[in-house]
Amino acid sequence: MNVSRARTHAAVIALALTLAGCGKSLQQHGSGTSPAALPPVTSAGAVGLTTKNTTRIGGKNPILDAAAVALTVDPGLTAGSRAQAVVLVNARNWPAALAASALASAPLHAPLLYSEANVLPAASANALAAVKPTGASQLGGTQVIQIGTSAAPRGYRTRSVTAADPAAIAAQIEPLLATIRGQATHSVIVVASDGPETLAMPAAGLAAQTGAPILFVDRAGVPPATSTLLSALKRPTIYAIGPTSAISETVLAGLRGLGTVKRVNGAGPASNAIAVAQFVDGSFGWGVQEPGHGLVFASVARPLDAPAAAPLSAIGDYGPLLLVEYPNRLSGELVSYLTDIQPGYTEEPQCRPVRGVYNHGWLIGNQGAISATAQVEIDSTLEISSRKACTAPPITP
């Protein structure tokens, strides 16, 4: 994605904030609410530094980040920029939020907003009203899918997922995905519900990009809800995300009795996310091993930013999620990967910058999550740079 397109997205957020009008209270929450009557979706200064290759969206917490992402992908300013449905998830339930990421996939492309238990924060309420979901015909006109919460305002057509444990929640989301797509599930993503959240974060973007549901295992093995669903799917391909410190070989052995298992993993959070970004299996996965891509960056300190950012993996740039482990600098693994996929050009006509491909980065959250210094470092590794040799084909007169 080029710079002008990135700045267009930033302008959409700024426009939404301008339309909001500071200091006003929310008058109503129905689908016909005008964005002009709403207070700002994000806090002052939340839309921070934008560089030539990066765009920062979000604020001081995942609730604001999710609202900003929702307005970026579905600003609601035209008929074509309104989502069919919005997913509302309890921010106190990390596994539910992670599993909900798959609903950002095609064809629903539902953005995610957070509630606080059964209370809807102002930022989420404002974003919901601004998006004005039209209703998903595949789900009987549902406008809000509630997962682990009942915070949706009156006036919206809702559908709820109310299971208590992670495996049961995920097992209830999969039939929704099958109904929306109109076909059975053939691939699933498995993560550990009781493992490090940072190792499970990349599954959010992968589920949004592929449409594969996220299911859960734990240290004890394969929970009954997961086992039952996998049996019903008749031996799907199971992509296990994370190293043995998250999903043991013993648990993987249990999964092999239910489908074809393939592990995708790196030793730490950054390398694990890179492994997911590079992985491809036929038509499944990103396979991002060359320049010319969108990339999404989130902090390991904010696991809920992964589901919040999931829509950016399924529309626009279709960027895999990469993780920033330190607030003020990039890890060696991340620098190495970004350098490997950095675009290049020469002065030969067919390889000049105007004919090149570009990388673009979305940064989630304020500088408390990813500092301006880290952002500038990301920008420099995404920048198209001079090369000695041109590998592009000659220009045909």
mmCIF file of C-alpha atoms in Angstrom:
data_model
loop_
_atom_site.group_PDB
_atom_site.id
_atom_site.type_symbol
_atom_site.label_atom_id
_atom_site.label_comp_id
_atom_site.label_asym_id
_atom_site.label_seq_id
_atom_site.Cartn_x
_atom_site.Cartn_y
_atom_site.Cartn_z
ATOM 1 C CA MET A 1 0.000 0.000 0.000
ATOM 2 C CA ASN A 2 1.355 3.436 -0.918
ATOM 3 C CA VAL A 3 1.626 6.571 1.189
ATOM 4 C CA SER A 4 -1.360 8.356 -0.317
ATOM 5 C CA ARG A 5 -3.640 5.456 0.503
ATOM 6 C CA ALA A 6 -2.346 5.277 4.071
ATOM 7 C CA ARG A 7 -3.017 8.962 4.558
ATOM 8 C CA THR A 8 -6.489 8.551 3.101
ATOM 9 C CA HIS A 9 -7.227 6.066 5.886
ATOM 10 C CA ALA A 10 -5.850 8.473 8.461
ATOM 11 C CA ALA A 11 -8.033 11.214 6.998
ATOM 12 C CA VAL A 12 -11.101 9.005 7.448
ATOM 13 C CA ILE A 13 -10.372 8.735 11.166
ATOM 14 C CA ALA A 14 -9.743 12.445 11.443
ATOM 15 C CA LEU A 15 -13.006 13.134 9.616
ATOM 16 C CA ALA A 16 -14.898 10.871 11.981
ATOM 17 C CA LEU A 17 -13.409 12.711 14.941
ATOM 18 C CA THR A 18 -14.247 16.091 13.398
ATOM 19 C CA LEU A 19 -17.829 15.034 12.752
ATOM 20 C CA ALA A 20 -18.159 13.805 16.311
ATOM 21 C CA GLY A 21 -18.163 17.218 18.026
ATOM 22 C CA CYS A 22 -16.430 17.353 21.402
ATOM 23 C CA GLY A 23 -18.261 17.277 24.702
ATOM 24 C CA LYS A 24 -21.686 16.107 23.528
ATOM 25 C CA SER A 25 -23.489 13.234 25.185
ATOM 26 C CA LEU A 26 -24.798 10.225 23.301
ATOM 27 C CA GLN A 27 -28.436 10.828 22.377
ATOM 28 C CA GLN A 28 -29.357 7.383 21.080
ATOM 29 C CA HIS A 29 -27.721 4.119 20.052
ATOM 30 C CA GLY A 30 -29.982 2.916 17.247
ATOM 31 C CA SER A 31 -28.735 2.071 13.784
ATOM 32 C CA GLY A 32 -30.003 5.381 12.445
ATOM 33 C CA THR A 33 -27.901 7.529 14.780
ATOM 34 C CA SER A 34 -25.963 10.254 12.973
ATOM 35 C CA PRO A 35 -22.197 10.371 13.623
ATOM 36 C CA ALA A 36 -22.534 14.156 13.832
ATOM 37 C CA ALA A 37 -24.341 13.798 17.161
ATOM 38 C CA LEU A 38 -21.615 11.760 18.811
ATOM 39 C CA PRO A 39 -18.653 12.595 21.051
ATOM 40 C CA PRO A 40 -15.161 11.663 19.877
ATOM 41 C CA VAL A 41 -14.502 7.974 19.398
ATOM 42 C CA THR A 42 -10.934 8.181 20.614
ATOM 43 C CA SER A 43 -9.174 10.323 23.173
ATOM 44 C CA ALA A 44 -7.388 13.547 22.315
ATOM 45 C CA GLY A 45 -4.131 12.855 20.522
ATOM 46 C CA ALA A 46 -4.977 9.180 19.970
ATOM 47 C CA VAL A 47 -4.363 9.450 16.253
ATOM 48 C CA GLY A 48 -0.677 10.097 16.664
ATOM 49 C CA LEU A 49 2.403 10.335 14.489
ATOM 50 C CA THR A 50 1.943 9.286 10.874
ATOM 51 C CA THR A 51 5.116 8.702 8.873
ATOM 52 C CA LYS A 52 5.598 8.094 5.175
ATOM 53 C CA ASN A 53 5.276 4.317 5.581
ATOM 54 C CA THR A 54 3.250 3.939 8.792
ATOM 55 C CA THR A 55 -0.144 4.950 10.133
ATOM 56 C CA ARG A 56 -0.910 4.871 13.852
ATOM 57 C CA ILE A 57 -4.488 4.277 14.987
ATOM 58 C CA GLY A 58 -5.943 3.837 18.450
ATOM 59 C CA GLY A 59 -5.359 5.250 21.879
ATOM 60 C CA LYS A 60 -4.386 4.462 25.435
ATOM 61 C CA ASN A 61 -6.199 1.116 25.749
ATOM 62 C CA PRO A 62 -7.636 -1.720 23.619
ATOM 63 C CA ILE A 63 -11.190 -0.333 23.855
ATOM 64 C CA LEU A 64 -10.069 2.822 22.052
ATOM 65 C CA ASP A 65 -7.904 0.815 19.669
ATOM 66 C CA ALA A 66 -10.815 -1.415 18.630
ATOM 67 C CA ALA A 67 -13.060 1.608 18.094
ATOM 68 C CA ALA A 68 -10.421 3.309 15.939
ATOM 69 C CA VAL A 69 -9.888 0.176 13.819
ATOM 70 C CA ALA A 70 -13.650 -0.222 13.366
ATOM 71 C CA LEU A 71 -13.942 3.334 12.048
ATOM 72 C CA THR A 72 -10.915 2.841 9.811
ATOM 73 C CA VAL A 73 -12.369 -0.170 8.009
ATOM 74 C CA ASP A 74 -16.049 0.851 8.276
ATOM 75 C CA PRO A 75 -16.357 4.630 8.721
ATOM 76 C CA GLY A 76 -20.096 4.525 7.999
ATOM 77 C CA LEU A 77 -19.997 7.713 5.939
ATOM 78 C CA THR A 78 -21.470 6.091 2.803
ATOM 79 C CA ALA A 79 -23.704 3.114 2.129
ATOM 80 C CA GLY A 80 -20.690 1.100 1.039
ATOM 81 C CA SER A 81 -18.685 1.891 4.181
ATOM 82 C CA ARG A 82 -21.159 0.365 6.658
ATOM 83 C CA ALA A 83 -20.421 -3.089 8.048
ATOM 84 C CA GLN A 84 -23.080 -5.777 7.912
ATOM 85 C CA ALA A 85 -22.563 -6.602 11.566
ATOM 86 C CA VAL A 86 -20.351 -5.625 14.486
ATOM 87 C CA VAL A 87 -18.942 -8.077 17.031
ATOM 88 C CA LEU A 88 -19.238 -6.951 20.642
ATOM 89 C CA VAL A 89 -16.954 -8.846 23.034
ATOM 90 C CA ASN A 90 -16.353 -8.680 26.769
ATOM 91 C CA ALA A 91 -12.873 -7.196 27.173
ATOM 92 C CA ARG A 92 -12.452 -9.216 30.367
ATOM 93 C CA ASN A 93 -12.592 -12.452 28.381
ATOM 94 C CA TRP A 94 -9.388 -12.796 26.362
ATOM 95 C CA PRO A 95 -10.164 -16.219 24.799
ATOM 96 C CA ALA A 96 -13.603 -14.992 23.663
ATOM 97 C CA ALA A 97 -12.041 -11.944 22.029
ATOM 98 C CA LEU A 98 -9.423 -14.060 20.282
ATOM 99 C CA ALA A 99 -12.003 -16.552 18.973
ATOM 100 C CA ALA A 100 -14.187 -13.665 17.770
ATOM 101 C CA SER A 101 -11.383 -12.528 15.428
ATOM 102 C CA ALA A 102 -12.496 -15.048 12.811
ATOM 103 C CA LEU A 103 -15.736 -13.089 12.333
ATOM 104 C CA ALA A 104 -13.670 -10.321 10.724
ATOM 105 C CA SER A 105 -13.082 -12.670 7.776
ATOM 106 C CA ALA A 106 -14.887 -12.604 4.442
ATOM 107 C CA PRO A 107 -17.690 -12.365 3.626
ATOM 108 C CA LEU A 108 -18.937 -10.828 6.899
ATOM 109 C CA HIS A 109 -15.908 -8.591 7.639
ATOM 110 C CA ALA A 110 -17.310 -7.694 11.071
ATOM 111 C CA PRO A 111 -15.225 -5.202 13.075
ATOM 112 C CA LEU A 112 -14.810 -5.885 16.787
ATOM 113 C CA LEU A 113 -15.689 -3.590 19.677
ATOM 114 C CA TYR A 114 -15.159 -4.160 23.389
ATOM 115 C CA SER A 115 -17.544 -3.973 26.324
ATOM 116 C CA GLU A 116 -16.567 -3.959 29.979
ATOM 117 C CA ALA A 117 -18.572 -6.956 31.206
ATOM 118 C CA ASN A 118 -22.157 -5.870 30.402
ATOM 119 C CA VAL A 119 -21.384 -2.152 30.202
ATOM 120 C CA LEU A 120 -20.716 -0.475 26.852
ATOM 121 C CA PRO A 121 -17.924 2.132 27.066
ATOM 122 C CA ALA A 122 -18.562 5.455 25.350
ATOM 123 C CA ALA A 123 -15.900 4.817 22.695
ATOM 124 C CA SER A 124 -17.507 1.511 21.697
ATOM 125 C CA ALA A 125 -21.021 2.998 21.738
ATOM 126 C CA ASN A 126 -19.924 5.893 19.573
ATOM 127 C CA ALA A 127 -18.164 3.651 17.056
ATOM 128 C CA LEU A 128 -21.155 1.307 16.870
ATOM 129 C CA ALA A 129 -23.499 4.209 16.172
ATOM 130 C CA ALA A 130 -21.119 5.673 13.579
ATOM 131 C CA VAL A 131 -20.685 2.365 11.733
ATOM 132 C CA LYS A 132 -24.481 1.832 11.605
ATOM 133 C CA PRO A 133 -24.367 -1.922 10.791
ATOM 134 C CA THR A 134 -26.820 -2.824 8.056
ATOM 135 C CA GLY A 135 -27.600 -6.356 9.268
ATOM 136 C CA ALA A 136 -26.147 -9.671 8.065
ATOM 137 C CA SER A 137 -28.642 -11.446 5.831
ATOM 138 C CA GLN A 138 -26.917 -14.791 6.474
ATOM 139 C CA LEU A 139 -27.715 -14.362 10.176
ATOM 140 C CA GLY A 140 -31.301 -13.174 9.826
ATOM 141 C CA GLY A 141 -30.429 -9.491 9.775
ATOM 142 C CA THR A 142 -28.230 -9.585 12.891
ATOM 143 C CA GLN A 143 -26.469 -6.258 13.448
ATOM 144 C CA VAL A 144 -24.556 -7.047 16.654
ATOM 145 C CA ILE A 145 -23.037 -10.408 17.578
ATOM 146 C CA GLN A 146 -22.529 -10.429 21.352
ATOM 147 C CA ILE A 147 -19.907 -12.743 22.813
ATOM 148 C CA GLY A 148 -19.757 -13.034 26.574
ATOM 149 C CA THR A 149 -21.712 -9.818 27.046
ATOM 150 C CA SER A 150 -25.191 -8.339 26.867
ATOM 151 C CA ALA A 151 -24.083 -4.721 26.475
ATOM 152 C CA ALA A 152 -25.613 -3.991 23.062
ATOM 153 C CA PRO A 153 -27.897 -0.946 23.161
ATOM 154 C CA ARG A 154 -31.594 -1.319 22.487
ATOM 155 C CA GLY A 155 -32.703 -1.055 18.892
ATOM 156 C CA TYR A 156 -30.159 -3.440 17.395
ATOM 157 C CA ARG A 157 -30.923 -6.955 16.157
ATOM 158 C CA THR A 158 -28.577 -9.154 18.171
ATOM 159 C CA ARG A 159 -27.320 -12.715 18.375
ATOM 160 C CA SER A 160 -25.457 -13.944 21.451
ATOM 161 C CA VAL A 161 -22.775 -16.487 22.285
ATOM 162 C CA THR A 162 -23.057 -17.176 25.990
ATOM 163 C CA ALA A 163 -20.847 -20.189 26.759
ATOM 164 C CA ALA A 164 -18.624 -19.872 29.814
ATOM 165 C CA ASP A 165 -15.339 -21.663 29.057
ATOM 166 C CA PRO A 166 -13.019 -20.865 26.122
ATOM 167 C CA ALA A 167 -13.476 -24.167 24.282
ATOM 168 C CA ALA A 168 -17.268 -23.911 24.419
ATOM 169 C CA ILE A 169 -17.242 -20.293 23.242
ATOM 170 C CA ALA A 170 -15.074 -21.194 20.257
ATOM 171 C CA ALA A 171 -17.285 -24.185 19.456
ATOM 172 C CA GLN A 172 -20.304 -21.852 19.269
ATOM 173 C CA ILE A 173 -18.550 -19.386 16.967
ATOM 174 C CA GLU A 174 -17.628 -22.014 14.362
ATOM 175 C CA PRO A 175 -21.266 -22.715 13.320
ATOM 176 C CA LEU A 176 -21.757 -18.967 12.827
ATOM 177 C CA LEU A 177 -18.803 -18.918 10.448
ATOM 178 C CA ALA A 178 -20.125 -21.940 8.549
ATOM 179 C CA THR A 179 -23.553 -20.305 8.220
ATOM 180 C CA ILE A 180 -22.054 -17.037 7.002
ATOM 181 C CA ARG A 181 -19.877 -18.782 4.399
ATOM 182 C CA GLY A 182 -22.509 -21.301 3.429
ATOM 183 C CA GLN A 183 -20.054 -24.185 3.618
ATOM 184 C CA ALA A 184 -18.424 -26.488 6.131
ATOM 185 C CA THR A 185 -15.109 -25.739 7.811
ATOM 186 C CA HIS A 186 -12.078 -27.597 6.442
ATOM 187 C CA SER A 187 -9.291 -25.857 8.367
ATOM 188 C CA VAL A 188 -9.053 -24.741 11.986
ATOM 189 C CA ILE A 189 -6.523 -22.840 14.080
ATOM 190 C CA VAL A 190 -5.681 -24.159 17.534
ATOM 191 C CA VAL A 191 -4.085 -22.202 20.380
ATOM 192 C CA ALA A 192 -3.629 -22.805 24.092
ATOM 193 C CA SER A 193 -6.231 -21.107 26.277
ATOM 194 C CA ASP A 194 -3.924 -21.324 29.294
ATOM 195 C CA GLY A 195 -0.647 -20.599 27.509
ATOM 196 C CA PRO A 196 1.125 -17.247 27.052
ATOM 197 C CA GLU A 197 -1.288 -14.828 25.410
ATOM 198 C CA THR A 198 1.567 -13.294 23.419
ATOM 199 C CA LEU A 199 2.093 -16.607 21.609
ATOM 200 C CA ALA A 200 -1.591 -16.808 20.675
ATOM 201 C CA MET A 201 -1.935 -13.211 19.453
ATOM 202 C CA PRO A 202 -0.944 -13.888 15.795
ATOM 203 C CA ALA A 203 -3.861 -16.313 15.480
ATOM 204 C CA ALA A 204 -6.236 -13.334 15.437
ATOM 205 C CA GLY A 205 -4.958 -11.978 12.130
ATOM 206 C CA LEU A 206 -4.572 -15.444 10.621
ATOM 207 C CA ALA A 207 -8.188 -16.327 11.439
ATOM 208 C CA ALA A 208 -9.406 -13.050 9.956
ATOM 209 C CA GLN A 209 -7.419 -13.584 6.765
ATOM 210 C CA THR A 210 -8.298 -17.263 6.229
ATOM 211 C CA GLY A 211 -11.734 -17.515 7.838
ATOM 212 C CA ALA A 212 -10.582 -20.518 9.861
ATOM 213 C CA PRO A 213 -12.115 -20.684 13.357
ATOM 214 C CA ILE A 214 -9.884 -20.525 16.414
ATOM 215 C CA LEU A 215 -10.294 -23.476 18.773
ATOM 216 C CA PHE A 216 -8.698 -24.066 22.163
ATOM 217 C CA VAL A 217 -6.643 -26.718 23.866
ATOM 218 C CA ASP A 218 -4.989 -26.543 27.284
ATOM 219 C CA ARG A 219 -2.232 -28.206 29.246
ATOM 220 C CA ALA A 220 -4.558 -31.032 30.241
ATOM 221 C CA GLY A 221 -5.263 -31.939 26.632
ATOM 222 C CA VAL A 222 -8.089 -31.396 24.159
ATOM 223 C CA PRO A 223 -11.253 -30.120 25.927
ATOM 224 C CA PRO A 224 -14.508 -31.982 25.199
ATOM 225 C CA ALA A 225 -16.054 -29.063 23.288
ATOM 226 C CA THR A 226 -13.011 -28.888 21.000
ATOM 227 C CA SER A 227 -12.852 -32.641 20.554
ATOM 228 C CA THR A 228 -16.549 -32.887 19.738
ATOM 229 C CA LEU A 229 -16.359 -30.134 17.141
ATOM 230 C CA LEU A 230 -13.238 -31.534 15.475
ATOM 231 C CA SER A 231 -14.899 -34.945 15.253
ATOM 232 C CA ALA A 232 -17.934 -33.366 13.608
ATOM 233 C CA LEU A 233 -15.700 -31.604 11.074
ATOM 234 C CA LYS A 234 -14.417 -35.001 9.872
ATOM 235 C CA ARG A 235 -10.658 -34.653 10.150
ATOM 236 C CA PRO A 236 -9.938 -31.045 9.190
ATOM 237 C CA THR A 237 -6.463 -29.635 8.822
ATOM 238 C CA ILE A 238 -5.432 -28.336 12.250
ATOM 239 C CA TYR A 239 -2.909 -25.496 12.403
ATOM 240 C CA ALA A 240 -1.436 -25.360 15.907
ATOM 241 C CA ILE A 241 0.028 -21.925 16.685
ATOM 242 C CA GLY A 242 2.873 -21.749 19.173
ATOM 243 C CA PRO A 243 5.916 -23.685 20.387
ATOM 244 C CA THR A 244 5.909 -26.593 22.815
ATOM 245 C CA SER A 245 5.882 -24.160 25.726
ATOM 246 C CA ALA A 246 2.319 -23.312 24.684
ATOM 247 C CA ILE A 247 1.088 -26.559 23.067
ATOM 248 C CA SER A 248 2.947 -29.681 24.129
ATOM 249 C CA GLU A 249 3.704 -32.648 21.902
ATOM 250 C CA THR A 250 1.362 -34.690 24.084
ATOM 251 C CA VAL A 251 -1.526 -32.339 23.276
ATOM 252 C CA LEU A 252 -0.561 -32.411 19.599
ATOM 253 C CA ALA A 253 -0.708 -36.208 19.686
ATOM 254 C CA GLY A 254 -4.287 -35.959 20.929
ATOM 255 C CA LEU A 255 -5.135 -33.604 18.078
ATOM 256 C CA ARG A 256 -3.648 -35.973 15.492
ATOM 257 C CA GLY A 257 -6.411 -38.430 16.253
ATOM 258 C CA LEU A 258 -8.910 -35.768 15.121
ATOM 259 C CA GLY A 259 -7.285 -34.329 11.998
ATOM 260 C CA THR A 260 -4.087 -33.526 10.122
ATOM 261 C CA VAL A 261 -1.910 -31.412 12.418
ATOM 262 C CA LYS A 262 0.649 -28.818 11.328
ATOM 263 C CA ARG A 263 2.506 -26.721 13.885
ATOM 264 C CA VAL A 264 3.439 -23.092 13.148
ATOM 265 C CA ASN A 265 5.796 -21.678 15.736
ATOM 266 C CA GLY A 266 8.677 -19.526 16.843
ATOM 267 C CA ALA A 267 10.481 -19.558 20.162
ATOM 268 C CA GLY A 268 9.335 -16.138 21.390
ATOM 269 C CA PRO A 269 6.468 -13.730 20.697
ATOM 270 C CA ALA A 270 8.154 -11.801 17.865
ATOM 271 C CA SER A 271 9.591 -14.869 16.125
ATOM 272 C CA ASN A 272 6.330 -16.763 16.560
ATOM 273 C CA ALA A 273 4.398 -13.950 14.871
ATOM 274 C CA ILE A 274 6.955 -13.874 12.056
ATOM 275 C CA ALA A 275 6.566 -17.633 11.592
ATOM 276 C CA VAL A 276 2.803 -17.150 11.195
ATOM 277 C CA ALA A 277 3.354 -14.312 8.705
ATOM 278 C CA GLN A 278 5.720 -16.441 6.611
ATOM 279 C CA PHE A 279 3.707 -19.662 6.758
ATOM 280 C CA VAL A 280 1.759 -20.890 3.752
ATOM 281 C CA ASP A 281 0.162 -24.265 3.102
ATOM 282 C CA GLY A 282 -1.431 -24.362 -0.322
ATOM 283 C CA SER A 283 -4.062 -21.619 -0.259
ATOM 284 C CA PHE A 284 -3.913 -21.284 3.531
ATOM 285 C CA GLY A 285 -1.783 -18.676 5.245
ATOM 286 C CA TRP A 286 0.065 -15.471 4.498
ATOM 287 C CA GLY A 287 3.302 -16.554 2.878
ATOM 288 C CA VAL A 288 4.695 -13.028 3.303
ATOM 289 C CA GLN A 289 8.303 -13.557 2.303
ATOM 290 C CA GLU A 290 8.769 -10.720 -0.186
ATOM 291 C CA PRO A 291 8.108 -6.960 -0.340
ATOM 292 C CA GLY A 292 4.807 -5.333 -1.231
ATOM 293 C CA HIS A 293 2.581 -5.940 1.795
ATOM 294 C CA GLY A 294 0.574 -4.353 4.533
ATOM 295 C CA LEU A 295 1.748 -5.213 8.036
ATOM 296 C CA VAL A 296 0.044 -4.727 11.401
ATOM 297 C CA PHE A 297 2.138 -3.984 14.500
ATOM 298 C CA ALA A 298 0.896 -4.431 18.078
ATOM 299 C CA SER A 299 2.568 -4.458 21.464
ATOM 300 C CA VAL A 300 2.983 -7.672 23.439
ATOM 301 C CA ALA A 301 1.831 -5.636 26.462
ATOM 302 C CA ARG A 302 -1.684 -5.383 24.959
ATOM 303 C CA PRO A 303 -2.951 -8.865 23.978
ATOM 304 C CA LEU A 304 -6.466 -7.488 23.360
ATOM 305 C CA ASP A 305 -5.048 -5.357 20.552
ATOM 306 C CA ALA A 306 -4.677 -8.500 18.433
ATOM 307 C CA PRO A 307 -8.439 -9.161 18.105
ATOM 308 C CA ALA A 308 -9.055 -5.408 17.858
ATOM 309 C CA ALA A 309 -6.711 -5.210 14.860
ATOM 310 C CA ALA A 310 -8.026 -8.372 13.160
ATOM 311 C CA PRO A 311 -10.101 -6.485 10.541
ATOM 312 C CA LEU A 312 -6.889 -4.979 9.143
ATOM 313 C CA SER A 313 -5.831 -8.545 8.282
ATOM 314 C CA ALA A 314 -8.954 -9.213 6.237
ATOM 315 C CA ILE A 315 -9.504 -6.045 4.221
ATOM 316 C CA GLY A 316 -7.477 -3.208 2.697
ATOM 317 C CA ASP A 317 -3.810 -4.191 3.107
ATOM 318 C CA TYR A 318 -4.521 -7.721 4.395
ATOM 319 C CA GLY A 319 -1.609 -7.462 6.813
ATOM 320 C CA PRO A 320 -0.338 -10.178 9.142
ATOM 321 C CA LEU A 321 0.121 -9.231 12.794
ATOM 322 C CA LEU A 322 3.698 -8.630 13.953
ATOM 323 C CA LEU A 323 4.611 -8.094 17.599
ATOM 324 C CA VAL A 324 6.729 -5.374 19.171
ATOM 325 C CA GLU A 325 8.330 -6.790 22.306
ATOM 326 C CA TYR A 326 9.900 -3.588 23.656
ATOM 327 C CA PRO A 327 8.166 -0.198 23.796
ATOM 328 C CA ASN A 328 11.147 1.809 22.517
ATOM 329 C CA ARG A 329 12.891 -0.511 20.074
ATOM 330 C CA LEU A 330 12.435 -3.501 17.795
ATOM 331 C CA SER A 331 13.727 -6.975 18.505
ATOM 332 C CA GLY A 332 16.511 -8.381 16.363
ATOM 333 C CA GLU A 333 14.165 -10.962 14.855
ATOM 334 C CA LEU A 334 11.689 -8.307 13.767
ATOM 335 C CA VAL A 335 14.370 -6.045 12.265
ATOM 336 C CA SER A 336 15.816 -8.995 10.351
ATOM 337 C CA TYR A 337 12.420 -9.994 8.963
ATOM 338 C CA LEU A 338 11.477 -6.462 7.920
ATOM 339 C CA THR A 339 14.865 -6.042 6.273
ATOM 340 C CA ASP A 340 14.366 -9.280 4.344
ATOM 341 C CA ILE A 341 11.074 -8.031 2.863
ATOM 342 C CA GLN A 342 12.177 -4.413 2.361
ATOM 343 C CA PRO A 343 11.342 -3.113 -1.148
ATOM 344 C CA GLY A 344 14.129 -1.994 -3.464
ATOM 345 C CA TYR A 345 14.664 -0.036 -6.652
ATOM 346 C CA THR A 346 17.375 0.972 -9.155
ATOM 347 C CA GLU A 347 17.597 3.819 -11.664
ATOM 348 C CA GLU A 348 16.790 1.509 -14.562
ATOM 349 C CA PRO A 349 13.397 2.476 -16.059
ATOM 350 C CA GLN A 350 11.628 -0.734 -15.103
ATOM 351 C CA CYS A 351 12.891 -0.619 -11.508
ATOM 352 C CA ARG A 352 12.487 3.029 -10.554
ATOM 353 C CA PRO A 353 10.550 3.794 -7.349
ATOM 354 C CA VAL A 354 7.372 4.799 -9.205
ATOM 355 C CA ARG A 355 7.215 1.251 -10.587
ATOM 356 C CA GLY A 356 8.121 -0.393 -7.289
ATOM 357 C CA VAL A 357 6.113 -2.208 -4.650
ATOM 358 C CA TYR A 358 5.674 -0.795 -1.166
ATOM 359 C CA ASN A 359 5.253 -1.961 2.407
ATOM 360 C CA HIS A 360 2.922 -0.142 4.785
ATOM 361 C CA GLY A 361 2.595 -0.555 8.541
ATOM 362 C CA TRP A 362 -0.443 -0.057 10.769
ATOM 363 C CA LEU A 363 0.586 0.675 14.373
ATOM 364 C CA ILE A 364 -2.044 -0.124 16.991
ATOM 365 C CA GLY A 365 -2.272 2.072 20.088
ATOM 366 C CA ASN A 366 -0.626 5.197 21.398
ATOM 367 C CA GLN A 367 3.031 5.736 22.250
ATOM 368 C CA GLY A 368 2.508 3.903 25.519
ATOM 369 C CA ALA A 369 2.217 0.757 23.404
ATOM 370 C CA ILE A 370 4.687 1.516 20.609
ATOM 371 C CA SER A 371 6.872 4.584 21.023
ATOM 372 C CA ALA A 372 7.570 7.175 18.336
ATOM 373 C CA THR A 373 11.179 5.965 18.294
ATOM 374 C CA ALA A 374 10.081 2.402 17.521
ATOM 375 C CA GLN A 375 7.667 3.746 14.911
ATOM 376 C CA VAL A 376 10.436 5.600 13.102
ATOM 377 C CA GLU A 377 12.555 2.445 13.178
ATOM 378 C CA ILE A 378 9.660 0.507 11.640
ATOM 379 C CA ASP A 379 9.231 3.231 9.029
ATOM 380 C CA SER A 380 12.870 3.044 7.969
ATOM 381 C CA THR A 381 12.755 -0.746 7.522
ATOM 382 C CA LEU A 382 9.590 -0.481 5.410
ATOM 383 C CA GLU A 383 11.004 2.252 3.157
ATOM 384 C CA ILE A 384 11.752 1.353 -0.464
ATOM 385 C CA SER A 385 15.526 1.673 -0.878
ATOM 386 C CA SER A 386 18.165 1.699 -3.586
ATOM 387 C CA ARG A 387 19.546 -1.608 -4.878
ATOM 388 C CA LYS A 388 22.496 -2.453 -7.107
ATOM 389 C CA ALA A 389 20.656 -4.817 -9.450
ATOM 390 C CA CYS A 390 17.269 -4.717 -11.138
ATOM 391 C CA THR A 391 15.312 -7.978 -11.339
ATOM 392 C CA ALA A 392 12.117 -6.610 -12.934
ATOM 393 C CA PRO A 393 11.320 -7.544 -16.564
ATOM 394 C CA PRO A 394 12.076 -4.947 -19.252
ATOM 395 C CA ILE A 395 9.411 -2.364 -20.077
ATOM 396 C CA THR A 396 7.581 -3.209 -23.305
ATOM 397 C CA PRO A 397 7.408 -0.149 -25.621
#
